[in-house]
Amino acid sequence: MSSKRPSSVSTLEKAKKSRKSINLSMKMDVIHRFEAGERAVDIASALDLTPTTVHTMRNNAEKIKSTVESASAVSASKVTRTRNVIMEKNGENACNVD
């Protein structure tokens, strides 16, 4: 009896793409290209992205622009916080308990 799906090597070779982080400068590049009139498919192929990702960036353009305005560096991809000096001292004291 045959199975519903034929087992073939080609389906096994198709590996799921891994997620990649897109920094703010690339997002702004996508938005500028849209504003210049370039098509989503052309932008996606030029930047090695999927068209769906490019459309999502276009739809979130206002949020991305406000983030860029508030960010200190356009190349920042993560927002991190540093620990307060008091927190550092409390952490050191907690580790030195006898």
PDB file of C-alpha atoms in Angstrom:
ATOM      1  CA  MET A   1       0.000   0.000   0.000  1.00  0.00           C
ATOM      2  CA  SER A   2       1.411   3.362  -0.923  1.00  0.00           C
ATOM      3  CA  SER A   3       1.700   6.178   1.555  1.00  0.00           C
ATOM      4  CA  LYS A   4      -0.100   9.468   1.096  1.00  0.00           C
ATOM      5  CA  ARG A   5       3.114  11.364   0.601  1.00  0.00           C
ATOM      6  CA  PRO A   6       5.903  10.037  -1.544  1.00  0.00           C
ATOM      7  CA  SER A   7       9.152  10.002   0.332  1.00  0.00           C
ATOM      8  CA  SER A   8      11.729  11.743  -1.742  1.00  0.00           C
ATOM      9  CA  VAL A   9      15.183  13.038  -1.105  1.00  0.00           C
ATOM     10  CA  SER A  10      14.278  16.516  -2.353  1.00  0.00           C
ATOM     11  CA  THR A  11      11.848  17.113   0.522  1.00  0.00           C
ATOM     12  CA  LEU A  12      14.495  16.108   3.021  1.00  0.00           C
ATOM     13  CA  GLU A  13      17.062  18.391   1.438  1.00  0.00           C
ATOM     14  CA  LYS A  14      14.830  21.412   1.862  1.00  0.00           C
ATOM     15  CA  ALA A  15      15.902  22.612   5.267  1.00  0.00           C
ATOM     16  CA  LYS A  16      13.938  25.206   7.149  1.00  0.00           C
ATOM     17  CA  LYS A  17      15.569  28.622   6.931  1.00  0.00           C
ATOM     18  CA  SER A  18      16.922  29.915  10.193  1.00  0.00           C
ATOM     19  CA  ARG A  19      15.680  33.194  11.567  1.00  0.00           C
ATOM     20  CA  LYS A  20      18.002  36.134  11.200  1.00  0.00           C
ATOM     21  CA  SER A  21      18.116  39.436  12.970  1.00  0.00           C
ATOM     22  CA  ILE A  22      17.556  42.520  10.853  1.00  0.00           C
ATOM     23  CA  ASN A  23      19.153  45.675  12.191  1.00  0.00           C
ATOM     24  CA  LEU A  24      17.633  49.139  12.023  1.00  0.00           C
ATOM     25  CA  SER A  25      19.872  50.341   9.212  1.00  0.00           C
ATOM     26  CA  MET A  26      18.636  47.554   6.927  1.00  0.00           C
ATOM     27  CA  LYS A  27      15.026  48.315   7.871  1.00  0.00           C
ATOM     28  CA  MET A  28      15.574  51.980   7.036  1.00  0.00           C
ATOM     29  CA  ASP A  29      17.158  50.956   3.727  1.00  0.00           C
ATOM     30  CA  VAL A  30      14.018  48.969   2.898  1.00  0.00           C
ATOM     31  CA  ILE A  31      11.779  51.914   3.796  1.00  0.00           C
ATOM     32  CA  HIS A  32      13.847  54.354   1.699  1.00  0.00           C
ATOM     33  CA  ARG A  33      13.686  51.988  -1.263  1.00  0.00           C
ATOM     34  CA  PHE A  34       9.891  51.800  -0.924  1.00  0.00           C
ATOM     35  CA  GLU A  35       9.691  55.578  -0.790  1.00  0.00           C
ATOM     36  CA  ALA A  36      11.812  55.742  -3.950  1.00  0.00           C
ATOM     37  CA  GLY A  37       9.228  53.550  -5.714  1.00  0.00           C
ATOM     38  CA  GLU A  38      11.062  50.228  -5.825  1.00  0.00           C
ATOM     39  CA  ARG A  39       8.910  47.073  -5.791  1.00  0.00           C
ATOM     40  CA  ALA A  40       8.846  44.766  -2.756  1.00  0.00           C
ATOM     41  CA  VAL A  41       9.986  41.753  -4.783  1.00  0.00           C
ATOM     42  CA  ASP A  42      13.009  43.666  -6.101  1.00  0.00           C
ATOM     43  CA  ILE A  43      13.943  44.905  -2.619  1.00  0.00           C
ATOM     44  CA  ALA A  44      13.593  41.404  -1.192  1.00  0.00           C
ATOM     45  CA  SER A  45      15.822  39.814  -3.800  1.00  0.00           C
ATOM     46  CA  ALA A  46      18.453  42.548  -3.509  1.00  0.00           C
ATOM     47  CA  LEU A  47      18.676  42.225   0.291  1.00  0.00           C
ATOM     48  CA  ASP A  48      18.172  38.438   0.517  1.00  0.00           C
ATOM     49  CA  LEU A  49      14.862  38.763   2.361  1.00  0.00           C
ATOM     50  CA  THR A  50      11.414  37.355   1.759  1.00  0.00           C
ATOM     51  CA  PRO A  51       8.787  39.634   0.199  1.00  0.00           C
ATOM     52  CA  THR A  52       6.573  39.086   3.245  1.00  0.00           C
ATOM     53  CA  THR A  53       9.287  40.486   5.514  1.00  0.00           C
ATOM     54  CA  VAL A  54       9.689  43.506   3.249  1.00  0.00           C
ATOM     55  CA  HIS A  55       5.922  44.148   3.262  1.00  0.00           C
ATOM     56  CA  THR A  56       5.879  43.925   7.058  1.00  0.00           C
ATOM     57  CA  MET A  57       8.627  46.544   7.257  1.00  0.00           C
ATOM     58  CA  ARG A  58       6.629  48.793   4.930  1.00  0.00           C
ATOM     59  CA  ASN A  59       3.526  48.392   7.093  1.00  0.00           C
ATOM     60  CA  ASN A  60       5.523  49.183  10.248  1.00  0.00           C
ATOM     61  CA  ALA A  61       7.430  52.095   8.695  1.00  0.00           C
ATOM     62  CA  GLU A  62       6.201  54.678  11.211  1.00  0.00           C
ATOM     63  CA  LYS A  63       7.192  52.516  14.189  1.00  0.00           C
ATOM     64  CA  ILE A  64      10.614  51.842  12.671  1.00  0.00           C
ATOM     65  CA  LYS A  65      11.191  55.546  11.966  1.00  0.00           C
ATOM     66  CA  SER A  66      10.265  56.511  15.528  1.00  0.00           C
ATOM     67  CA  THR A  67      12.618  53.836  16.869  1.00  0.00           C
ATOM     68  CA  VAL A  68      15.452  55.156  14.713  1.00  0.00           C
ATOM     69  CA  GLU A  69      14.824  58.712  15.923  1.00  0.00           C
ATOM     70  CA  SER A  70      14.976  57.620  19.559  1.00  0.00           C
ATOM     71  CA  ALA A  71      17.927  55.233  19.107  1.00  0.00           C
ATOM     72  CA  SER A  72      21.446  56.487  19.747  1.00  0.00           C
ATOM     73  CA  ALA A  73      22.965  54.525  16.862  1.00  0.00           C
ATOM     74  CA  VAL A  74      21.253  53.353  13.698  1.00  0.00           C
ATOM     75  CA  SER A  75      23.268  50.145  13.704  1.00  0.00           C
ATOM     76  CA  ALA A  76      21.917  49.113  17.100  1.00  0.00           C
ATOM     77  CA  SER A  77      19.972  45.883  16.849  1.00  0.00           C
ATOM     78  CA  LYS A  78      19.379  45.320  20.564  1.00  0.00           C
ATOM     79  CA  VAL A  79      18.467  47.612  23.398  1.00  0.00           C
ATOM     80  CA  THR A  80      20.330  46.752  26.567  1.00  0.00           C
ATOM     81  CA  ARG A  81      20.332  48.199  30.026  1.00  0.00           C
ATOM     82  CA  THR A  82      23.282  48.447  32.359  1.00  0.00           C
ATOM     83  CA  ARG A  83      22.977  47.597  36.005  1.00  0.00           C
ATOM     84  CA  ASN A  84      22.820  50.331  38.568  1.00  0.00           C
ATOM     85  CA  VAL A  85      25.873  50.732  40.862  1.00  0.00           C
ATOM     86  CA  ILE A  86      23.708  49.958  43.888  1.00  0.00           C
ATOM     87  CA  MET A  87      22.506  46.765  42.242  1.00  0.00           C
ATOM     88  CA  GLU A  88      26.109  45.769  41.530  1.00  0.00           C
ATOM     89  CA  LYS A  89      27.075  46.284  45.182  1.00  0.00           C
ATOM     90  CA  ASN A  90      24.051  44.319  46.396  1.00  0.00           C
ATOM     91  CA  GLY A  91      24.952  41.486  44.043  1.00  0.00           C
ATOM     92  CA  GLU A  92      28.537  41.390  45.331  1.00  0.00           C
ATOM     93  CA  ASN A  93      27.369  41.304  48.940  1.00  0.00           C
ATOM     94  CA  ALA A  94      24.975  38.458  48.222  1.00  0.00           C
ATOM     95  CA  CYS A  95      27.788  36.363  46.749  1.00  0.00           C
ATOM     96  CA  ASN A  96      30.157  36.959  49.677  1.00  0.00           C
ATOM     97  CA  VAL A  97      27.872  35.553  52.386  1.00  0.00           C
ATOM     98  CA  ASP A  98      29.721  33.046  54.601  1.00  0.00           C
TER      99      ASP A  98
END
